[in-house]
Amino acid sequence: MHTLQDRIETLMWENRRSTDGFTYTLPSPELYPFQWLWDSCFHAIILSHFDVSTAKNELRAAFSRPLSDGILPHIIYWGSDTAATNWGREMRGDIINKAWGVIGTSAITQPPIMAYAVWRIFENDGDEAFLREMYPILEAHYRGILKDRVLDDRALAFIVNPDESGEDNSPRFDIQQGLPAMHSADQSLDRRLDRIREHAVCQFQARDCMSKYFAMADLPFNVILFESLGYMSKIASLLKLEDDASYFATTADNVQNAIKQTLCIEGVCRAYDLNSSQSIETITWAIFMPLYGGLLSEDEAKRLVDDWLLSDQRFWSEFPIPSTSMEESSFDPVGGFWRGPVWMAPNWFVYKGLKRYGFDDVAETIKQKTVDLIELSGFREQYNPLTGEGIGAKNFTWGGLVLDME
Ligand code: GLC
C-alpha cells in the first residue's frame, strides 16, 4: 500500500526534466510541458518536504531567465523553439509562444511568491549560501515589480494581463476582458491573445500598456507581494544588508496598508480596476486571501469564515473550495477555468490562513477533503466541487501541496 507521500514523491520525480544544465518540474507533462513560475515555487515547497537540494535546483531553474527589467517570467519554454511551437495547438500555445516579443520565455510574470519559497527552503537547512545566491535575483525581481507595477502613491501593484494572477480566466476579469458570465474557452483565449497583441504595440512596457489596456490591483497578487517583501526584508537582514532590509520592510508595510485602505471594506476585500476606477464585485476564493496575509481583525475573520466559507450557498460545497462562489452567475463547476472547479493552491492558501487565525477544525476539514479529492480522482489540475470528479490536466503537481498542510 503506497502512502500519499509516496504517491506525491513518485509524481514529482516523474514530472522532473533536465535541459541546458537545469533541472525543473513540469506541472503536467501532457498539458504543461514547460516551467511555470509560481508552480515552481509550489514545487519547491513540496520538494522541501523530502529533498531540499532538488527544491533548490527547482528555483535555480525558475529564476534563471529574468526579463530585462529583472522581473521573472511566468513561463520558461525549455528546449528548442520547435518544442514550444508544437505545444498545445488547440490551446494556441504555439501562437502565444511566438507573440511575447522575447525568446524562450513569456513577457509577463505570476504572483510573487518567490521570496517565500526561498525562505521555506532556508528554514529547512539554514543554508545561508543559498540565500546569498538567490538574493540578487530576488532583489531585481521585487524592485522591478515595485518600479514597473506600482502606479501611484497607493503602493498597490497592478497586473498587466489576467494570466499574471495565475488564474487565467477568473470571472474577476470578465468586465475588463469584455466577456459575459458564461462563455467558451475559445472566447477567453481570443481575449487573452488580444491582450498579447495589444502589448506588442506598447512593446511589453508594463506601465505604458497598463495606462491603455488592462491594469488590475488583484488581491492575491498584492497579499502575496507584501508577505514576500517581508521575507525579502528578513533575508536581507540575515545577509547583513541593512539598507535593503529596511527598504523591503517599509515597502511591505506600504503594500499591506494600501490593501487595507483601498481594497477592503469591513473585512471583505476585492480587486480594483485602474482604468474604470471600480472595484470588482465578483466573489471568488480570493476573498479568503486576507486570512493568509493576516490582514483582518479576529471579528472580521470570523465573519468571513462563517458567512462566506461555511455558507453552503457560497463556498461550502461537497468538496471545498470552489474557485468562484456558487452564488455567482459565472459559477461553472465543470467547464469554467477558475470559474468554479477546486484548485489545490487556493486550498493550500486558505488552509494556511485558517490556521493563522486559529480555525483549526475548518482547516482540518479542508485538508481532509483535499486528500479525499486525490484519493477519489488522482492528481488532477481541477476538481468538480460538487462531485469531486477530476478535470483538466492529468498528473498535475499541485496536489502535492497537501504535504505542506500542517
Ligand atoms: C494554468 C493556471 C496557472 C498555472 C499554469 C501551469 O495556466 O491557470 O496558474 O501556472 O496552468 O500549471
CSV table of C-alpha atoms and ligand atoms in Angstrom, one decimal:
chain,number,residue,atom,x,y,z
A,1,MET,CA,0.0,0.0,0.0
A,2,HIS,CA,1.6,3.3,-1.1
A,3,THR,CA,1.2,6.2,1.3
A,4,LEU,CA,0.0,9.6,-0.1
A,5,GLN,CA,3.6,10.9,0.5
A,6,ASP,CA,5.0,8.0,-1.7
A,7,ARG,CA,2.5,8.9,-4.4
A,8,ILE,CA,3.4,12.5,-4.3
A,9,GLU,CA,7.1,11.8,-4.4
A,10,THR,CA,6.6,9.5,-7.4
A,11,LEU,CA,4.6,12.2,-9.2
A,12,MET,CA,7.2,14.8,-8.6
A,13,TRP,CA,10.0,12.6,-9.9
A,14,GLU,CA,8.1,11.5,-12.9
A,15,ASN,CA,7.5,15.2,-13.9
A,16,ARG,CA,11.1,16.1,-13.5
A,17,ARG,CA,13.2,17.1,-16.5
A,18,SER,CA,16.7,18.5,-17.3
A,19,THR,CA,17.7,20.9,-20.0
A,20,ASP,CA,20.8,23.0,-20.5
A,21,GLY,CA,22.2,22.0,-17.1
A,22,PHE,CA,19.0,23.0,-15.2
A,23,THR,CA,16.5,20.6,-13.7
A,24,TYR,CA,12.9,21.5,-13.1
A,25,THR,CA,9.4,20.0,-12.7
A,26,LEU,CA,6.6,20.1,-15.3
A,27,PRO,CA,3.2,20.9,-13.8
A,28,SER,CA,1.8,18.2,-16.1
A,29,PRO,CA,3.9,16.5,-18.8
A,30,GLU,CA,1.0,16.2,-21.2
A,31,LEU,CA,-0.6,19.7,-21.0
A,32,TYR,CA,2.0,21.9,-19.5
A,33,PRO,CA,5.4,20.7,-20.8
A,34,PHE,CA,7.5,23.7,-19.7
A,35,GLN,CA,8.4,25.5,-16.5
A,36,TRP,CA,5.9,27.9,-14.8
A,37,LEU,CA,7.0,30.4,-12.2
A,38,TRP,CA,4.5,30.1,-9.3
A,39,ASP,CA,4.1,26.4,-10.0
A,40,SER,CA,7.9,26.0,-9.4
A,41,CYS,CA,7.5,27.8,-6.1
A,42,PHE,CA,4.8,25.4,-5.1
A,43,HIS,CA,7.1,22.6,-6.3
A,44,ALA,CA,10.0,23.9,-4.2
A,45,ILE,CA,7.7,23.9,-1.1
A,46,ILE,CA,6.5,20.4,-1.9
A,47,LEU,CA,10.1,19.1,-2.6
A,48,SER,CA,11.4,20.8,0.6
A,49,HIS,CA,9.5,18.1,2.5
A,50,PHE,CA,11.6,15.3,1.1
A,51,ASP,CA,14.5,16.6,-1.0
A,52,VAL,CA,15.8,20.1,-0.2
A,53,SER,CA,18.6,20.0,-2.7
A,54,THR,CA,16.1,19.3,-5.5
A,55,ALA,CA,13.9,22.1,-4.2
A,56,LYS,CA,16.9,24.5,-4.6
A,57,ASN,CA,17.5,23.3,-8.2
A,58,GLU,CA,13.8,23.9,-9.0
A,59,LEU,CA,14.2,27.5,-8.0
A,60,ARG,CA,17.6,27.9,-9.7
A,61,ALA,CA,15.9,26.9,-13.0
A,62,ALA,CA,12.8,29.0,-12.4
A,63,PHE,CA,15.0,32.1,-11.7
A,64,SER,CA,17.5,31.6,-14.5
A,65,ARG,CA,15.9,33.7,-17.2
A,66,PRO,CA,14.9,37.2,-15.8
A,67,LEU,CA,13.4,39.7,-18.2
A,68,SER,CA,15.4,42.9,-19.0
A,69,ASP,CA,13.7,44.8,-16.1
A,70,GLY,CA,14.7,42.0,-13.6
A,71,ILE,CA,11.1,40.6,-13.4
A,72,LEU,CA,10.9,36.8,-13.6
A,73,PRO,CA,8.8,35.5,-16.5
A,74,HIS,CA,5.9,33.2,-15.9
A,75,ILE,CA,6.9,30.5,-18.4
A,76,ILE,CA,10.3,29.3,-19.5
A,77,TYR,CA,9.9,27.3,-22.7
A,78,TRP,CA,12.8,25.0,-22.0
A,79,GLY,CA,14.2,23.2,-25.1
A,80,SER,CA,14.1,24.1,-28.7
A,81,ASP,CA,11.9,26.6,-30.2
A,82,THR,CA,10.2,23.8,-32.1
A,83,ALA,CA,9.1,22.1,-28.9
A,84,ALA,CA,7.4,25.3,-27.9
A,85,THR,CA,5.9,25.9,-31.3
A,86,ASN,CA,4.5,22.4,-31.4
A,87,TRP,CA,3.0,22.8,-28.0
A,88,GLY,CA,-0.7,22.7,-27.4
A,89,ARG,CA,-2.0,23.7,-30.8
A,90,GLU,CA,-5.6,23.5,-29.7
A,91,MET,CA,-4.7,25.9,-26.9
A,92,ARG,CA,-2.9,28.1,-29.3
A,93,GLY,CA,0.1,27.9,-27.1
A,94,ASP,CA,2.2,28.0,-30.3
A,95,ILE,CA,0.8,31.4,-31.2
A,96,ILE,CA,1.2,32.7,-27.7
A,97,ASN,CA,4.8,31.5,-27.5
A,98,LYS,CA,5.7,33.4,-30.7
A,99,ALA,CA,3.9,36.6,-29.6
A,100,TRP,CA,5.8,37.5,-26.4
A,101,GLY,CA,8.5,39.6,-28.0
A,102,VAL,CA,11.2,37.7,-26.2
A,103,ILE,CA,12.8,34.4,-26.9
A,104,GLY,CA,12.4,31.3,-24.8
A,105,THR,CA,10.2,32.9,-22.1
A,106,SER,CA,6.9,34.8,-21.7
A,107,ALA,CA,7.0,38.5,-21.1
A,108,ILE,CA,4.6,38.6,-18.1
A,109,THR,CA,5.0,37.3,-14.5
A,110,GLN,CA,2.9,35.5,-11.9
A,111,PRO,CA,2.1,36.1,-8.2
A,112,PRO,CA,5.4,37.0,-6.5
A,113,ILE,CA,5.6,34.1,-4.0
A,114,MET,CA,9.3,33.5,-4.8
A,115,ALA,CA,10.9,35.0,-1.6
A,116,TYR,CA,8.6,32.9,0.5
A,117,ALA,CA,9.6,29.7,-1.4
A,118,VAL,CA,13.3,30.6,-0.9
A,119,TRP,CA,12.7,31.3,2.8
A,120,ARG,CA,10.9,27.9,3.3
A,121,ILE,CA,14.0,26.2,1.9
A,122,PHE,CA,16.2,28.1,4.2
A,123,GLU,CA,14.1,27.2,7.1
A,124,ASN,CA,14.8,23.5,6.3
A,125,ASP,CA,18.5,23.6,6.2
A,126,GLY,CA,19.7,27.0,7.3
A,127,ASP,CA,21.9,27.3,4.2
A,128,GLU,CA,23.0,30.9,4.0
A,129,ALA,CA,25.0,30.4,0.9
A,130,PHE,CA,21.7,29.5,-0.9
A,131,LEU,CA,20.1,32.8,0.3
A,132,ARG,CA,23.2,34.7,-0.9
A,133,GLU,CA,23.0,33.0,-4.3
A,134,MET,CA,19.2,33.7,-4.7
A,135,TYR,CA,19.2,37.2,-3.2
A,136,PRO,CA,20.4,39.3,-6.2
A,137,ILE,CA,17.8,37.7,-8.5
A,138,LEU,CA,15.0,38.1,-6.0
A,139,GLU,CA,16.1,41.7,-5.3
A,140,ALA,CA,16.0,42.6,-9.0
A,141,HIS,CA,12.6,40.9,-9.3
A,142,TYR,CA,10.9,42.7,-6.4
A,143,ARG,CA,12.5,46.0,-7.2
A,144,GLY,CA,11.3,45.5,-10.8
A,145,ILE,CA,7.7,44.8,-9.6
A,146,LEU,CA,7.8,47.9,-7.3
A,147,LYS,CA,9.1,50.1,-10.0
A,148,ASP,CA,7.1,48.9,-13.0
A,149,ARG,CA,3.8,47.8,-11.4
A,150,VAL,CA,3.1,50.3,-8.6
A,151,LEU,CA,1.5,53.1,-10.5
A,152,ASP,CA,0.6,55.8,-7.9
A,153,ASP,CA,1.2,56.7,-4.3
A,154,ARG,CA,-1.2,54.0,-3.1
A,155,ALA,CA,1.6,51.4,-3.3
A,156,LEU,CA,-0.6,48.6,-4.8
A,157,ALA,CA,0.9,46.5,-7.6
A,158,PHE,CA,-1.1,46.1,-10.8
A,159,ILE,CA,-1.1,43.2,-13.1
A,160,VAL,CA,-1.0,43.8,-16.9
A,161,ASN,CA,-2.6,40.6,-18.1
A,162,PRO,CA,-5.1,38.3,-16.3
A,163,ASP,CA,-2.6,35.4,-16.6
A,164,GLU,CA,-0.4,37.3,-14.2
A,165,SER,CA,-2.9,36.5,-11.5
A,166,GLY,CA,-2.2,32.8,-12.0
A,167,GLU,CA,-6.0,32.5,-12.6
A,168,ASP,CA,-6.1,33.0,-16.3
A,169,ASN,CA,-9.9,33.1,-16.8
A,170,SER,CA,-11.2,34.0,-13.4
A,171,PRO,CA,-14.5,35.9,-13.6
A,172,ARG,CA,-12.8,38.7,-11.6
A,173,PHE,CA,-11.5,39.8,-15.1
A,174,ASP,CA,-14.7,39.4,-17.1
A,175,ILE,CA,-15.7,43.1,-17.3
A,176,GLN,CA,-12.2,44.2,-18.3
A,177,GLN,CA,-12.0,41.3,-20.8
A,178,GLY,CA,-15.4,42.2,-22.3
A,179,LEU,CA,-16.6,38.6,-21.6
A,180,PRO,CA,-20.1,37.6,-20.5
A,181,ALA,CA,-20.6,35.5,-17.3
A,182,MET,CA,-20.9,32.3,-19.5
A,183,HIS,CA,-18.6,32.0,-22.4
A,184,SER,CA,-16.5,29.3,-24.1
A,185,ALA,CA,-12.8,28.6,-23.5
A,186,ASP,CA,-12.2,29.8,-27.1
A,187,GLN,CA,-13.7,33.2,-26.4
A,188,SER,CA,-11.5,33.6,-23.3
A,189,LEU,CA,-8.4,32.6,-25.3
A,190,ASP,CA,-9.3,35.1,-28.0
A,191,ARG,CA,-9.4,37.9,-25.5
A,192,ARG,CA,-6.1,36.8,-23.9
A,193,LEU,CA,-4.5,36.7,-27.3
A,194,ASP,CA,-5.8,40.2,-28.0
A,195,ARG,CA,-4.1,41.4,-24.8
A,196,ILE,CA,-0.8,40.0,-26.0
A,197,ARG,CA,-1.2,41.7,-29.4
A,198,GLU,CA,-2.0,45.0,-27.7
A,199,HIS,CA,1.0,44.6,-25.5
A,200,ALA,CA,3.2,44.1,-28.6
A,201,VAL,CA,2.0,47.6,-29.6
A,202,CYS,CA,3.2,49.1,-26.3
A,203,GLN,CA,6.4,46.9,-26.6
A,204,PHE,CA,5.6,45.0,-23.4
A,205,GLN,CA,6.4,48.1,-21.3
A,206,ALA,CA,4.1,47.4,-18.4
A,207,ARG,CA,3.5,51.0,-17.3
A,208,ASP,CA,2.7,52.1,-20.8
A,209,CYS,CA,0.5,49.1,-21.6
A,210,MET,CA,-1.4,49.5,-18.3
A,211,SER,CA,-2.4,53.0,-18.9
A,212,LYS,CA,-4.0,51.9,-22.2
A,213,TYR,CA,-5.3,48.4,-21.8
A,214,PHE,CA,-5.5,46.3,-18.7
A,215,ALA,CA,-4.4,47.2,-15.1
A,216,MET,CA,-5.8,45.4,-12.1
A,217,ALA,CA,-4.8,45.6,-8.5
A,218,ASP,CA,-5.6,42.0,-7.8
A,219,LEU,CA,-6.0,40.8,-4.3
A,220,PRO,CA,-3.9,37.6,-4.1
A,221,PHE,CA,-1.1,39.2,-6.1
A,222,ASN,CA,-0.9,42.1,-3.6
A,223,VAL,CA,-1.3,39.9,-0.5
A,224,ILE,CA,1.5,37.6,-1.7
A,225,LEU,CA,3.6,40.6,-2.6
A,226,PHE,CA,3.5,42.2,0.8
A,227,GLU,CA,4.1,38.9,2.5
A,228,SER,CA,7.1,38.1,0.3
A,229,LEU,CA,8.5,41.7,0.7
A,230,GLY,CA,8.5,40.9,4.4
A,231,TYR,CA,10.6,37.7,3.7
A,232,MET,CA,12.9,39.8,1.5
A,233,SER,CA,13.5,42.0,4.5
A,234,LYS,CA,14.3,39.0,6.7
A,235,ILE,CA,16.7,37.6,4.0
A,236,ALA,CA,18.4,41.0,3.6
A,237,SER,CA,18.8,41.3,7.3
A,238,LEU,CA,20.3,37.9,7.6
A,239,LEU,CA,22.8,38.8,4.9
A,240,LYS,CA,23.6,42.0,6.8
A,241,LEU,CA,22.2,44.2,4.1
A,242,GLU,CA,20.6,46.6,6.5
A,243,ASP,CA,19.6,49.3,4.0
A,244,ASP,CA,17.8,46.7,1.8
A,245,ALA,CA,16.2,45.1,4.9
A,246,SER,CA,14.6,48.4,5.9
A,247,TYR,CA,13.6,49.2,2.3
A,248,PHE,CA,11.8,45.9,1.9
A,249,ALA,CA,10.2,46.2,5.4
A,250,THR,CA,8.9,49.7,4.5
A,251,THR,CA,7.6,48.6,1.1
A,252,ALA,CA,5.9,45.6,2.7
A,253,ASP,CA,4.1,47.9,5.2
A,254,ASN,CA,3.1,50.2,2.4
A,255,VAL,CA,1.5,47.5,0.3
A,256,GLN,CA,-0.2,46.0,3.3
A,257,ASN,CA,-1.7,49.4,4.3
A,258,ALA,CA,-2.7,50.1,0.7
A,259,ILE,CA,-4.6,46.7,0.6
A,260,LYS,CA,-6.5,47.5,3.8
A,261,GLN,CA,-7.3,51.1,2.8
A,262,THR,CA,-8.0,50.7,-0.9
A,263,LEU,CA,-9.3,47.1,-1.4
A,264,CYS,CA,-11.1,46.2,1.8
A,265,ILE,CA,-14.4,47.3,3.4
A,266,GLU,CA,-15.3,45.7,6.8
A,267,GLY,CA,-13.1,42.6,6.1
A,268,VAL,CA,-14.3,42.0,2.6
A,269,CYS,CA,-11.6,42.7,0.1
A,270,ARG,CA,-11.8,42.9,-3.7
A,271,ALA,CA,-9.7,43.6,-6.7
A,272,TYR,CA,-9.6,47.1,-8.2
A,273,ASP,CA,-9.6,48.1,-11.8
A,274,LEU,CA,-7.5,51.1,-12.7
A,275,ASN,CA,-8.9,52.2,-16.0
A,276,SER,CA,-12.6,52.2,-14.9
A,277,SER,CA,-11.7,53.2,-11.3
A,278,GLN,CA,-14.0,50.5,-9.9
A,279,SER,CA,-13.7,47.6,-7.5
A,280,ILE,CA,-14.6,44.2,-8.8
A,281,GLU,CA,-17.8,42.8,-7.3
A,282,THR,CA,-17.5,39.2,-8.4
A,283,ILE,CA,-16.7,37.0,-5.4
A,284,THR,CA,-14.1,34.3,-5.9
A,285,TRP,CA,-12.0,32.3,-3.5
A,286,ALA,CA,-9.6,35.3,-3.4
A,287,ILE,CA,-11.9,36.8,-0.8
A,288,PHE,CA,-10.1,34.5,1.7
A,289,MET,CA,-6.6,35.6,0.9
A,290,PRO,CA,-6.6,38.3,3.6
A,291,LEU,CA,-6.7,35.4,6.1
A,292,TYR,CA,-3.4,34.1,4.7
A,293,GLY,CA,-1.9,37.6,4.9
A,294,GLY,CA,-3.2,38.2,8.4
A,295,LEU,CA,-5.0,41.4,7.3
A,296,LEU,CA,-8.2,41.0,9.3
A,297,SER,CA,-9.3,41.6,12.8
A,298,GLU,CA,-10.5,38.5,14.7
A,299,ASP,CA,-14.1,39.6,14.3
A,300,GLU,CA,-13.7,40.2,10.6
A,301,ALA,CA,-12.0,36.8,10.1
A,302,LYS,CA,-14.8,35.1,12.0
A,303,ARG,CA,-17.5,36.8,9.9
A,304,LEU,CA,-15.6,35.9,6.7
A,305,VAL,CA,-15.4,32.2,7.7
A,306,ASP,CA,-19.0,31.9,9.0
A,307,ASP,CA,-20.8,34.0,6.3
A,308,TRP,CA,-18.7,33.1,3.3
A,309,LEU,CA,-16.6,30.0,3.6
A,310,LEU,CA,-19.0,27.9,5.6
A,311,SER,CA,-22.1,29.0,3.7
A,312,ASP,CA,-23.4,26.2,1.6
A,313,GLN,CA,-24.9,28.7,-0.8
A,314,ARG,CA,-21.4,30.2,-1.4
A,315,PHE,CA,-18.2,28.2,-0.8
A,316,TRP,CA,-19.1,25.2,1.4
A,317,SER,CA,-19.6,22.7,-1.4
A,318,GLU,CA,-19.3,18.9,-1.0
A,319,PHE,CA,-15.6,19.3,-1.9
A,320,PRO,CA,-14.5,22.9,-1.0
A,321,ILE,CA,-13.2,25.3,-2.0
A,322,PRO,CA,-14.9,26.3,-5.3
A,323,SER,CA,-12.7,28.8,-7.1
A,324,THR,CA,-15.8,31.0,-7.7
A,325,SER,CA,-18.7,31.5,-5.3
A,326,MET,CA,-21.6,29.2,-6.1
A,327,GLU,CA,-23.8,32.2,-5.9
A,328,GLU,CA,-22.2,33.9,-8.9
A,329,SER,CA,-23.8,33.8,-12.3
A,330,SER,CA,-20.4,32.8,-13.7
A,331,PHE,CA,-20.1,29.8,-11.4
A,332,ASP,CA,-19.5,26.7,-13.7
A,333,PRO,CA,-18.4,23.6,-11.7
A,334,VAL,CA,-17.1,21.7,-14.7
A,335,GLY,CA,-16.3,23.8,-17.7
A,336,GLY,CA,-15.1,27.0,-16.1
A,337,PHE,CA,-11.4,27.6,-15.9
A,338,TRP,CA,-11.0,29.2,-12.4
A,339,ARG,CA,-14.8,29.7,-12.5
A,340,GLY,CA,-15.9,27.0,-10.1
A,341,PRO,CA,-13.6,24.0,-10.0
A,342,VAL,CA,-11.4,23.4,-7.0
A,343,TRP,CA,-7.7,24.1,-7.5
A,344,MET,CA,-5.2,22.9,-4.9
A,345,ALA,CA,-3.1,26.0,-4.4
A,346,PRO,CA,-6.1,28.1,-3.2
A,347,ASN,CA,-6.9,25.2,-0.8
A,348,TRP,CA,-3.4,25.5,0.5
A,349,PHE,CA,-3.5,29.3,0.9
A,350,VAL,CA,-6.8,29.1,2.7
A,351,TYR,CA,-5.7,26.3,4.9
A,352,LYS,CA,-2.7,28.4,6.0
A,353,GLY,CA,-4.9,31.4,6.6
A,354,LEU,CA,-7.4,29.4,8.7
A,355,LYS,CA,-4.5,28.1,10.8
A,356,ARG,CA,-3.1,31.5,11.3
A,357,TYR,CA,-6.4,32.7,12.8
A,358,GLY,CA,-6.9,29.5,14.9
A,359,PHE,CA,-9.8,28.0,12.8
A,360,ASP,CA,-8.1,24.6,13.2
A,361,ASP,CA,-11.2,22.5,12.7
A,362,VAL,CA,-12.2,24.1,9.5
A,363,ALA,CA,-8.6,23.9,8.3
A,364,GLU,CA,-8.5,20.2,9.1
A,365,THR,CA,-11.8,19.6,7.2
A,366,ILE,CA,-10.4,21.3,4.2
A,367,LYS,CA,-7.2,19.3,4.4
A,368,GLN,CA,-9.2,16.0,4.7
A,369,LYS,CA,-11.5,17.0,1.7
A,370,THR,CA,-8.3,17.8,-0.3
A,371,VAL,CA,-6.9,14.4,0.5
A,372,ASP,CA,-10.3,12.9,-0.4
A,373,LEU,CA,-10.2,14.6,-3.8
A,374,ILE,CA,-6.8,13.0,-4.6
A,375,GLU,CA,-8.0,9.6,-3.3
A,376,LEU,CA,-11.1,9.8,-5.5
A,377,SER,CA,-9.8,11.3,-8.7
A,378,GLY,CA,-6.0,11.3,-8.6
A,379,PHE,CA,-3.6,14.2,-9.2
A,380,ARG,CA,-5.7,16.5,-11.5
A,381,GLU,CA,-5.5,20.1,-12.3
A,382,GLN,CA,-9.0,20.9,-11.1
A,383,TYR,CA,-11.9,19.1,-9.5
A,384,ASN,CA,-15.7,19.5,-9.6
A,385,PRO,CA,-16.6,21.0,-6.2
A,386,LEU,CA,-20.0,19.2,-6.2
A,387,THR,CA,-18.9,15.7,-7.2
A,388,GLY,CA,-15.1,15.5,-6.8
A,389,GLU,CA,-14.6,14.5,-10.4
A,390,GLY,CA,-11.2,15.3,-11.8
A,391,ILE,CA,-11.0,17.9,-14.6
A,392,GLY,CA,-8.3,19.2,-16.9
A,393,ALA,CA,-4.6,18.3,-16.9
A,394,LYS,CA,-3.6,14.8,-15.5
A,395,ASN,CA,-0.6,14.1,-13.3
A,396,PHE,CA,-0.8,17.7,-12.2
A,397,THR,CA,1.6,18.6,-9.3
A,398,TRP,CA,-0.3,21.0,-7.2
A,399,GLY,CA,-2.0,18.2,-5.1
A,400,GLY,CA,1.5,17.7,-3.6
A,401,LEU,CA,0.8,20.8,-1.5
A,402,VAL,CA,-1.2,18.7,0.9
A,403,LEU,CA,2.2,17.6,2.3
A,404,ASP,CA,2.5,21.2,3.4
A,405,MET,CA,-0.9,21.5,5.1
A,406,GLU,CA,0.5,21.1,8.6
B,1,GLC,C1,-2.8,27.4,-15.9
B,1,GLC,C2,-3.0,28.0,-14.5
B,1,GLC,C3,-1.7,28.7,-14.0
B,1,GLC,C4,-0.6,27.7,-14.0
B,1,GLC,C5,-0.4,27.0,-15.4
B,1,GLC,C6,0.6,25.9,-15.3
B,1,GLC,O1,-2.5,28.3,-16.8
B,1,GLC,O2,-4.1,28.9,-14.6
B,1,GLC,O3,-1.9,29.2,-12.7
B,1,GLC,O4,0.6,28.4,-13.6
B,1,GLC,O5,-1.7,26.5,-15.8
B,1,GLC,O6,0.2,25.0,-14.3
